[in-house]
XYZ file of C-alpha atoms in Angstrom:
574
model
C -12.982 -0.878 8.621
C -14.431 0.834 5.570
C -15.540 -1.634 2.899
C -15.514 -0.791 -0.774
C -18.592 -1.380 -2.872
C -17.114 -4.619 -4.221
C -16.293 -5.847 -0.714
C -19.830 -5.131 0.452
C -21.336 -6.965 -2.531
C -19.106 -9.987 -1.931
C -20.206 -10.172 1.684
C -23.807 -10.114 0.485
C -22.965 -13.015 -1.859
C -21.382 -14.829 1.083
C -24.644 -14.513 3.014
C -26.548 -15.564 -0.084
C -24.584 -18.827 -0.298
C -25.266 -19.612 3.339
C -28.959 -18.836 2.847
C -29.000 -21.578 0.187
C -27.363 -24.015 2.610
C -23.979 -23.831 0.890
C -21.026 -23.412 3.260
C -18.585 -20.981 1.543
C -15.665 -22.345 3.613
C -16.267 -26.124 3.803
C -14.189 -28.206 6.210
C -14.135 -31.477 4.241
C -11.119 -32.404 2.112
C -11.572 -32.007 -1.635
C -9.806 -34.792 -3.521
C -7.996 -33.312 -6.530
C -6.954 -35.876 -9.151
C -5.257 -33.706 -11.784
C -3.461 -30.409 -12.327
C -3.944 -28.061 -15.275
C -0.528 -28.553 -16.884
C -0.792 -32.351 -16.709
C -4.283 -32.307 -18.219
C -3.125 -30.218 -21.177
C 0.213 -31.958 -21.744
C -1.175 -35.526 -21.708
C -4.421 -35.019 -23.634
C -4.823 -37.113 -26.787
C -7.788 -36.672 -29.121
C -8.140 -40.386 -29.808
C -7.739 -41.518 -26.191
C -10.683 -42.714 -24.035
C -12.563 -39.954 -22.200
C -10.653 -38.939 -19.056
C -12.526 -38.092 -15.873
C -10.783 -35.502 -13.660
C -11.320 -33.525 -10.484
C -9.622 -30.142 -10.464
C -9.676 -27.156 -8.099
C -8.495 -23.565 -8.182
C -9.388 -19.881 -8.453
C -11.792 -18.360 -10.931
C -9.631 -15.900 -12.906
C -12.125 -14.941 -15.609
C -15.492 -16.034 -16.943
C -17.729 -15.582 -19.953
C -21.410 -16.160 -19.246
C -23.438 -16.954 -22.376
C -26.959 -17.878 -21.334
C -27.186 -21.573 -20.501
C -23.448 -22.177 -20.968
C -20.338 -20.415 -19.748
C -16.551 -20.590 -19.843
C -14.351 -20.129 -16.783
C -10.595 -19.772 -16.639
C -9.432 -21.714 -13.569
C -5.985 -21.201 -12.024
C -4.375 -23.918 -9.907
C -0.820 -24.374 -8.639
C 0.384 -25.538 -12.059
C -1.210 -22.964 -14.353
C -4.563 -22.191 -15.933
C -7.155 -24.226 -17.799
C -10.529 -23.501 -19.354
C -13.685 -24.945 -17.767
C -16.895 -25.367 -19.768
C -19.993 -25.109 -17.575
C -23.588 -25.678 -18.675
C -26.747 -25.051 -16.697
C -28.178 -28.549 -16.968
C -24.932 -30.396 -16.182
C -24.247 -28.814 -12.785
C -27.829 -28.178 -11.631
C -30.101 -30.960 -10.399
C -33.201 -29.023 -9.259
C -35.929 -27.518 -11.420
C -34.866 -23.929 -10.654
C -31.289 -24.730 -11.776
C -30.070 -22.956 -8.642
C -26.434 -24.021 -8.853
C -26.064 -22.370 -12.255
C -28.625 -19.549 -12.290
C -28.001 -18.316 -8.750
C -24.769 -19.712 -7.339
C -22.558 -19.617 -10.426
C -24.004 -16.572 -12.193
C -24.800 -14.328 -9.203
C -22.983 -15.446 -6.055
C -19.547 -16.465 -7.355
C -16.875 -13.907 -8.247
C -13.414 -13.750 -9.774
C -10.967 -14.938 -7.123
C -13.302 -17.548 -5.596
C -12.019 -21.122 -5.205
C -14.164 -23.835 -6.766
C -13.838 -27.555 -7.378
C -14.817 -29.112 -10.705
C -15.535 -32.746 -11.522
C -15.839 -33.497 -15.198
C -14.110 -34.847 -18.281
C -11.421 -33.489 -20.582
C -12.231 -32.499 -24.162
C -11.094 -30.188 -26.943
C -13.387 -27.290 -27.914
C -14.235 -26.349 -31.486
C -11.627 -23.571 -31.134
C -9.035 -26.237 -30.355
C -8.553 -25.442 -26.647
C -8.151 -28.358 -24.235
C -10.780 -27.837 -21.523
C -12.695 -29.572 -18.756
C -16.441 -30.101 -19.228
C -17.898 -29.599 -15.736
C -20.402 -32.117 -14.422
C -20.268 -31.000 -10.797
C -19.287 -27.670 -9.194
C -18.320 -27.275 -5.522
C -17.780 -23.951 -3.739
C -14.479 -24.225 -1.814
C -13.718 -20.679 -0.635
C -15.318 -17.268 -1.089
C -12.974 -14.361 -1.852
C -14.057 -11.180 -0.046
C -11.595 -8.838 -1.760
C -11.493 -8.356 -5.542
C -8.224 -9.311 -7.235
C -6.469 -6.606 -9.285
C -6.991 -8.439 -12.565
C -5.222 -6.803 -15.517
C -7.555 -5.632 -18.274
C -6.459 -4.671 -21.774
C -8.035 -2.174 -24.145
C -6.428 -1.157 -27.429
C -3.176 -2.725 -26.238
C -3.106 -0.700 -23.009
C -3.088 -2.522 -19.645
C -5.366 -1.295 -16.869
C -5.438 -2.241 -13.170
C -2.027 -3.921 -13.395
C -0.555 -4.901 -10.038
C 2.889 -3.412 -10.727
C 3.790 -1.095 -7.855
C 6.815 -2.747 -6.137
C 5.759 -1.663 -2.662
C 2.327 -3.243 -3.100
C 3.780 -6.353 -4.750
C 6.312 -7.022 -1.965
C 3.885 -6.165 0.811
C 1.067 -8.269 -0.665
C 3.116 -11.084 -2.173
C 0.056 -13.357 -1.956
C -1.663 -11.158 -4.545
C 1.491 -10.792 -6.635
C 1.786 -14.584 -6.923
C -1.829 -14.907 -8.077
C -2.065 -12.175 -10.694
C 1.443 -11.641 -12.090
C 2.773 -14.266 -14.479
C 6.338 -15.402 -13.842
C 6.563 -14.491 -10.141
C 5.877 -18.019 -8.988
C 8.496 -19.335 -11.441
C 11.159 -17.212 -9.713
C 10.485 -18.925 -6.405
C 10.284 -22.363 -7.972
C 13.767 -21.719 -9.405
C 14.910 -20.554 -5.973
C 13.957 -23.965 -4.592
C 15.815 -25.653 -7.468
C 18.962 -23.663 -6.600
C 18.845 -24.873 -2.994
C 18.097 -28.468 -3.983
C 20.890 -28.551 -6.556
C 23.440 -27.274 -4.059
C 22.212 -29.595 -1.322
C 22.459 -32.615 -3.644
C 25.985 -31.605 -4.679
C 27.121 -31.520 -1.042
C 25.326 -34.706 -0.067
C 26.936 -36.600 -2.940
C 30.326 -35.628 -1.459
C 29.267 -37.071 1.898
C 29.037 -33.730 3.723
C 26.490 -33.335 6.523
C 23.772 -30.680 6.750
C 23.473 -29.271 10.280
C 21.653 -26.585 12.286
C 23.354 -24.010 14.498
C 21.873 -21.398 16.879
C 20.115 -18.308 15.584
C 20.192 -16.693 19.042
C 23.839 -16.285 20.023
C 25.568 -14.818 23.103
C 28.249 -13.320 20.810
C 27.573 -12.196 17.215
C 30.587 -13.873 15.628
C 31.797 -15.054 12.259
C 31.543 -11.761 10.349
C 32.049 -8.020 10.597
C 28.524 -6.630 10.823
C 26.193 -4.709 13.109
C 23.889 -7.180 14.905
C 20.291 -7.106 16.067
C 20.082 -7.325 19.859
C 17.328 -8.963 21.895
C 16.876 -10.076 25.507
C 16.248 -13.519 26.976
C 13.899 -13.035 29.903
C 14.433 -16.379 31.665
C 18.238 -16.149 31.583
C 18.186 -12.351 31.905
C 20.941 -11.932 29.327
C 21.278 -10.079 26.035
C 21.341 -12.244 22.911
C 22.139 -11.441 19.294
C 20.449 -12.630 16.139
C 22.952 -14.579 14.069
C 25.091 -12.529 11.679
C 26.926 -15.693 10.534
C 27.212 -19.343 11.524
C 30.940 -19.738 10.849
C 32.242 -20.190 14.390
C 29.662 -22.850 15.248
C 30.392 -24.866 12.104
C 34.121 -24.764 12.896
C 33.356 -26.104 16.354
C 31.827 -29.128 14.598
C 35.023 -29.601 12.585
C 36.899 -29.565 15.912
C 34.422 -32.199 17.084
C 35.339 -34.568 14.264
C 32.981 -33.926 11.345
C 34.873 -34.039 8.044
C 32.501 -31.722 6.208
C 29.475 -29.741 7.413
C 27.196 -27.211 5.741
C 24.164 -25.125 6.642
C 21.666 -22.917 4.860
C 21.355 -20.267 7.538
C 19.020 -17.346 7.980
C 21.246 -14.428 8.986
C 20.363 -10.983 10.309
C 22.392 -7.784 9.993
C 21.179 -4.474 11.362
C 22.340 -2.484 8.378
C 20.987 -0.624 5.361
C 18.435 -1.842 2.836
C 18.790 -1.457 -0.912
C 18.419 -3.451 -4.123
C 21.071 -5.990 -3.061
C 20.725 -5.937 0.745
C 17.967 -7.078 3.084
C 18.438 -7.152 6.877
C 17.295 -10.794 6.861
C 18.961 -12.993 4.250
C 19.990 -16.574 3.527
C 23.593 -17.698 3.359
C 25.099 -21.128 2.844
C 28.349 -21.946 4.615
C 30.375 -25.129 4.197
C 33.550 -26.289 5.976
C 35.661 -29.260 4.875
C 38.623 -30.741 6.752
C 42.078 -31.193 5.193
C 41.382 -28.724 2.349
C 42.677 -25.248 1.468
C 41.342 -22.269 -0.465
C 42.791 -23.506 -3.759
C 40.730 -26.688 -3.459
C 37.716 -24.589 -2.446
C 38.002 -22.453 -5.602
C 37.778 -25.599 -7.757
C 34.909 -26.907 -5.608
C 32.990 -23.601 -5.774
C 33.147 -23.196 -9.531
C 32.093 -26.834 -10.032
C 29.157 -26.325 -7.664
C 27.923 -23.115 -9.301
C 28.295 -24.543 -12.801
C 26.119 -27.499 -11.715
C 23.517 -25.211 -10.119
C 23.275 -23.170 -13.315
C 22.802 -26.292 -15.431
C 20.209 -27.772 -13.047
C 18.172 -24.572 -12.877
C 18.424 -23.199 -16.423
C 19.755 -26.073 -18.525
C 22.752 -24.006 -19.649
C 25.873 -22.448 -18.148
C 24.919 -19.023 -19.506
C 22.416 -16.677 -17.876
C 21.031 -13.326 -18.940
C 21.430 -10.572 -16.374
C 19.911 -7.392 -17.747
C 21.646 -6.746 -21.069
C 24.643 -8.922 -20.132
C 25.283 -12.619 -20.700
C 27.220 -14.236 -17.866
C 28.907 -17.597 -18.330
C 29.328 -19.934 -15.374
C 31.298 -22.458 -17.361
C 34.529 -23.458 -15.610
C 37.255 -22.302 -15.105
C 36.676 -18.806 -13.648
C 39.251 -16.012 -13.840
C 41.569 -15.583 -10.793
C 43.438 -12.406 -9.711
C 44.898 -11.196 -6.404
C 43.286 -8.229 -4.651
C 46.477 -6.147 -4.806
C 46.828 -6.841 -8.542
C 43.147 -5.971 -9.051
C 43.622 -2.589 -7.328
C 46.752 -1.968 -9.357
C 44.941 -2.949 -12.558
C 42.060 -0.508 -12.007
C 43.815 2.392 -10.210
C 47.424 2.142 -11.336
C 48.502 2.191 -7.665
C 50.450 -0.606 -5.991
C 49.292 -0.686 -2.341
C 51.524 -3.632 -1.452
C 53.310 -2.904 1.854
C 51.553 0.418 2.511
C 50.755 1.442 6.086
C 47.517 3.047 7.328
C 48.581 6.656 6.637
C 49.746 5.830 3.130
C 46.420 4.132 2.447
C 44.575 7.243 3.681
C 46.593 9.266 1.184
C 45.607 6.837 -1.567
C 41.930 7.220 -0.606
C 42.284 10.992 -0.740
C 44.029 10.746 -4.118
C 41.222 8.567 -5.489
C 38.427 10.676 -3.982
C 37.295 7.936 -1.587
C 35.832 8.986 1.759
C 37.699 7.639 4.805
C 37.293 8.386 8.507
C 39.379 7.873 11.641
C 37.569 4.675 12.648
C 38.897 2.825 9.586
C 41.947 0.626 9.959
C 44.057 -0.791 7.116
C 41.515 -3.486 6.308
C 38.577 -1.102 5.982
C 40.635 1.338 3.885
C 41.705 -1.383 1.457
C 38.149 -2.669 1.321
C 36.892 0.833 0.427
C 39.468 1.197 -2.354
C 38.588 -2.160 -3.853
C 34.852 -1.612 -3.472
C 34.897 1.845 -5.058
C 37.379 1.284 -7.886
C 37.464 -2.431 -8.702
C 34.458 -4.470 -7.649
C 32.011 -3.196 -10.253
C 34.330 -4.133 -13.114
C 34.075 -7.878 -12.555
C 31.002 -8.942 -14.510
C 32.081 -12.465 -15.451
C 32.790 -14.807 -12.503
C 36.181 -13.856 -11.047
C 37.999 -15.086 -7.938
C 39.681 -12.173 -6.119
C 42.384 -13.807 -3.992
C 45.013 -13.162 -1.297
C 43.485 -10.407 0.827
C 45.578 -8.283 3.223
C 45.611 -9.776 6.724
C 43.831 -6.784 8.283
C 40.709 -7.593 6.252
C 40.426 -11.229 7.314
C 40.569 -11.893 11.081
C 39.426 -15.530 10.723
C 41.661 -16.474 7.800
C 45.012 -18.295 7.697
C 48.121 -16.288 6.801
C 49.319 -16.800 3.265
C 51.925 -19.535 3.044
C 54.224 -17.308 0.915
C 53.505 -13.827 2.325
C 52.586 -13.271 6.005
C 51.084 -9.840 5.149
C 48.357 -11.587 3.136
C 45.763 -14.277 3.820
C 44.604 -17.337 1.921
C 41.215 -15.947 1.063
C 39.111 -15.469 -2.044
C 35.881 -13.724 -2.911
C 33.913 -14.640 -6.012
C 32.762 -11.548 -7.876
C 29.903 -11.795 -10.381
C 28.110 -8.921 -12.087
C 30.086 -6.421 -10.011
C 29.054 -7.882 -6.631
C 30.490 -10.351 -4.127
C 28.767 -13.723 -4.409
C 30.974 -16.034 -2.296
C 33.707 -15.675 0.322
C 36.156 -18.425 1.332
C 39.302 -19.041 3.377
C 41.951 -21.471 4.297
C 40.622 -21.318 7.847
C 42.801 -20.003 10.656
C 43.384 -22.885 13.072
C 46.264 -21.422 15.104
C 44.575 -20.474 18.414
C 47.338 -18.051 19.422
C 47.204 -16.195 16.110
C 43.393 -16.221 16.262
C 43.414 -14.631 19.733
C 45.739 -11.881 18.515
C 43.450 -11.203 15.524
C 40.402 -10.963 17.799
C 42.276 -8.537 20.065
C 43.052 -6.366 17.038
C 39.330 -6.356 16.226
C 38.677 -5.250 19.823
C 41.015 -2.287 19.323
C 39.091 -1.331 16.160
C 35.857 -1.512 18.148
C 37.316 0.825 20.764
C 38.177 3.263 17.954
C 34.496 3.355 16.987
C 34.161 0.597 14.377
C 30.701 -0.786 15.255
C 31.147 -3.690 12.802
C 34.352 -5.065 14.392
C 34.200 -8.658 15.647
C 33.653 -9.646 19.257
C 36.115 -11.949 21.026
C 34.548 -15.404 21.281
C 36.376 -17.065 24.179
C 34.589 -20.390 23.744
C 35.598 -20.573 20.082
C 39.209 -19.904 21.098
C 38.937 -22.703 23.632
C 37.655 -25.029 20.890
C 40.642 -24.145 18.681
C 42.997 -24.923 21.544
C 41.690 -28.505 21.491
C 42.860 -28.616 17.866
C 41.148 -28.039 14.519
C 42.519 -29.808 11.446
C 43.486 -27.823 8.323
C 40.131 -26.696 6.947
C 38.698 -24.651 4.133
C 35.366 -22.874 4.428
C 33.146 -21.032 1.980
C 30.030 -18.893 2.339
C 27.715 -17.865 -0.460
C 24.842 -15.374 -0.530
C 21.906 -17.493 -1.646
C 19.636 -14.547 -2.431
C 22.221 -12.999 -4.752
C 22.798 -16.359 -6.430
C 19.063 -16.694 -7.065
C 19.019 -13.148 -8.467
C 21.646 -14.195 -11.001
C 19.868 -17.425 -11.911
C 16.513 -15.659 -12.443
C 17.706 -12.387 -14.045
C 16.469 -10.143 -11.234
C 18.108 -6.830 -10.309
C 16.515 -6.396 -6.863
C 16.886 -8.775 -3.919
C 13.243 -8.084 -3.013
C 12.208 -9.958 -6.176
C 13.692 -13.226 -4.884
C 12.510 -12.932 -1.253
C 8.924 -14.003 -0.705
C 8.465 -11.496 2.100
C 11.196 -8.808 2.069
C 11.494 -6.369 4.938
C 9.271 -3.321 4.444
C 8.669 -0.049 6.193
C 5.457 -0.029 8.273
C 2.409 0.373 6.070
C 0.985 3.864 6.127
C -2.422 3.992 7.781
C -4.800 6.607 6.434
C -6.774 8.007 9.332
C -10.461 8.509 8.640
C -11.798 12.041 8.963
C -14.729 12.599 11.299
C -18.259 13.167 9.998
C -17.974 16.793 11.150
C -14.932 17.307 8.906
C -16.876 16.078 5.854
C -19.846 18.221 6.838
C -17.552 21.269 6.996
C -17.153 21.130 3.186
C -20.923 20.945 2.649
C -21.572 17.181 2.584
C -24.837 16.373 4.399
C -24.434 14.102 7.413
C -26.670 11.458 5.794
C -24.237 11.218 2.861
C -20.969 10.989 4.808
C -21.097 7.192 5.205
C -21.848 6.721 1.503
C -18.939 8.983 0.535
C -16.746 6.796 2.767
C -18.075 3.648 1.084
C -17.132 5.132 -2.265
C -13.516 5.094 -1.072
C -13.149 8.638 0.278
C -12.281 8.426 3.976
C -10.595 11.839 4.171
C -11.667 15.214 2.851
C -8.232 15.526 1.229
C -8.995 12.472 -0.928
C -11.807 14.458 -2.607
C -9.354 16.997 -3.978
C -8.963 17.061 -7.762
C -11.783 14.540 -8.211
C -13.890 14.943 -11.325
C -17.213 16.252 -9.911
C -19.287 14.662 -12.697
C -17.768 11.217 -12.207
C -18.017 11.532 -8.421
C -21.696 12.470 -8.786
C -22.354 9.420 -10.986
C -20.494 7.088 -8.595
C -22.354 8.312 -5.521
C -25.770 8.162 -7.186
C -24.979 4.700 -8.540
C -23.949 3.521 -5.064
C -27.154 4.903 -3.586
C -29.180 2.906 -6.112
C -27.143 -0.309 -5.974
C -27.112 -0.518 -2.179
C -30.759 0.638 -1.952
C -29.870 3.347 0.561
C -32.923 5.478 -0.163
C -31.032 8.790 0.033
C -31.990 11.879 -1.938
C -29.351 12.223 -4.627
C -27.258 15.406 -4.598
C -27.163 17.568 -7.713
C -24.072 17.915 -9.868
C -23.702 21.462 -8.546
C -23.779 20.119 -4.965
C -20.935 17.682 -5.661
C -18.951 20.338 -7.538
C -19.200 22.585 -4.467
C -17.992 19.739 -2.187
C -14.892 19.232 -4.350
C -14.198 22.976 -4.538
C -14.472 23.312 -0.741
C -12.143 20.324 -0.257
C -9.552 21.972 -2.517
C -9.847 25.251 -0.604
C -9.272 23.737 2.849
């Protein structure tokens, strides 16, 4: 592993701490008595002096001779620490201040401070340190943003880096932590809403013998002991319905689901869904229940029923608009698809310029038409209701039209947010629907549902009239936090494997004129391939290499500017 200059210096500081008898990674608990936000919000100038113990990262510091200021970041925010030489040092050499604090500590290190709260002459509430404890040495420098003439430098903004190194993103970028605190509030609000109704939170299997409950391509794994294939859960619907069969009146689960499909700004192969099933209810009741729940979540998280999403303002105040799917298609295309067969729907797709292939049945064709021509128009919360039966193999037939189902999807900001049914509890009808899905699978539809024989057996024991609803939690959090990419609301989104830059051999560097004795130093300067030298400024590279030679006391004979210029030219000519 090639270490940068900063990383090498920090390791030297680490050894320096140990040489002084200070363990940079102490095992003992450090008793924190206050957090930064509480200290600042409760401070009163006329109150008795308050003693506190606080801990966190050093985020900046200003050393001014015998006294210094440190900005400390803890889990609640940042606060200024005032440190003086005589207060934290007990020996004559003032080692804790002159050596440890000034020379061996760096930005990013964790320290503990015992002291008292006061207000500086500039009016800033601060902690006057009386004792400093080293809690953890940081061996990598943080990408701290610096500003000059209003321009930001070293900002940690690249999305790939931010998502891959979320631990750094949370430390250095303001507001990121707030997104995930709001995510927790969304879950807690919803959970409280359900619990107040008396519904029970449950757990169902993630590894399933049949990937049921949705139309999606699954991830497949293998159980060695049983010697059988298993699938990562694409949905938990069929297991929750089994619990309704077993006598629970209402059950819900926040489930981690996995779908082996594409990745984009609104899809991640691993995502969180909430599904709830309640006995003796139908989809009309569930619409009322859903809009009440989401209105409450919005109020709990943001204190208002309105949220900003980009340049739009979305209102989650009840009631939400309701329109049937067929009417929605008619509204946005002028075509009434009611009663059309598969061939007629293919003609409609052709007429509207929508791609369709031979694997698509009626349900997929209708879904494509709605998705292409209608979905994006529904910005304000809208219930799309009464889907054609081919699109909903687990949904009860509509009580007034057997060609339709009692289903709704909640559309917000042009995307599906929730999906709900009057659940199909006729085991004979359910078997026929599964068999139709099997025929679609044989035609090449790799998202068609499997036949779950055990679920059919459960239905044959009898399931009461039930309504169920599923909601994409990640998309809901996106709405509540004004984020346009799902990766912003997932702590650790799925990423492509990180590219590994292979280090060139010493001979390769020597082939462009770099002396063998200098190859390691060039590597330490951050150049591990000859290609990385291309387009470098020879003068700056010369200064950096000579400076490194001096700082690390390598004792090498410095190259001339002409030498370095030749190295860069040769690298560009390779």
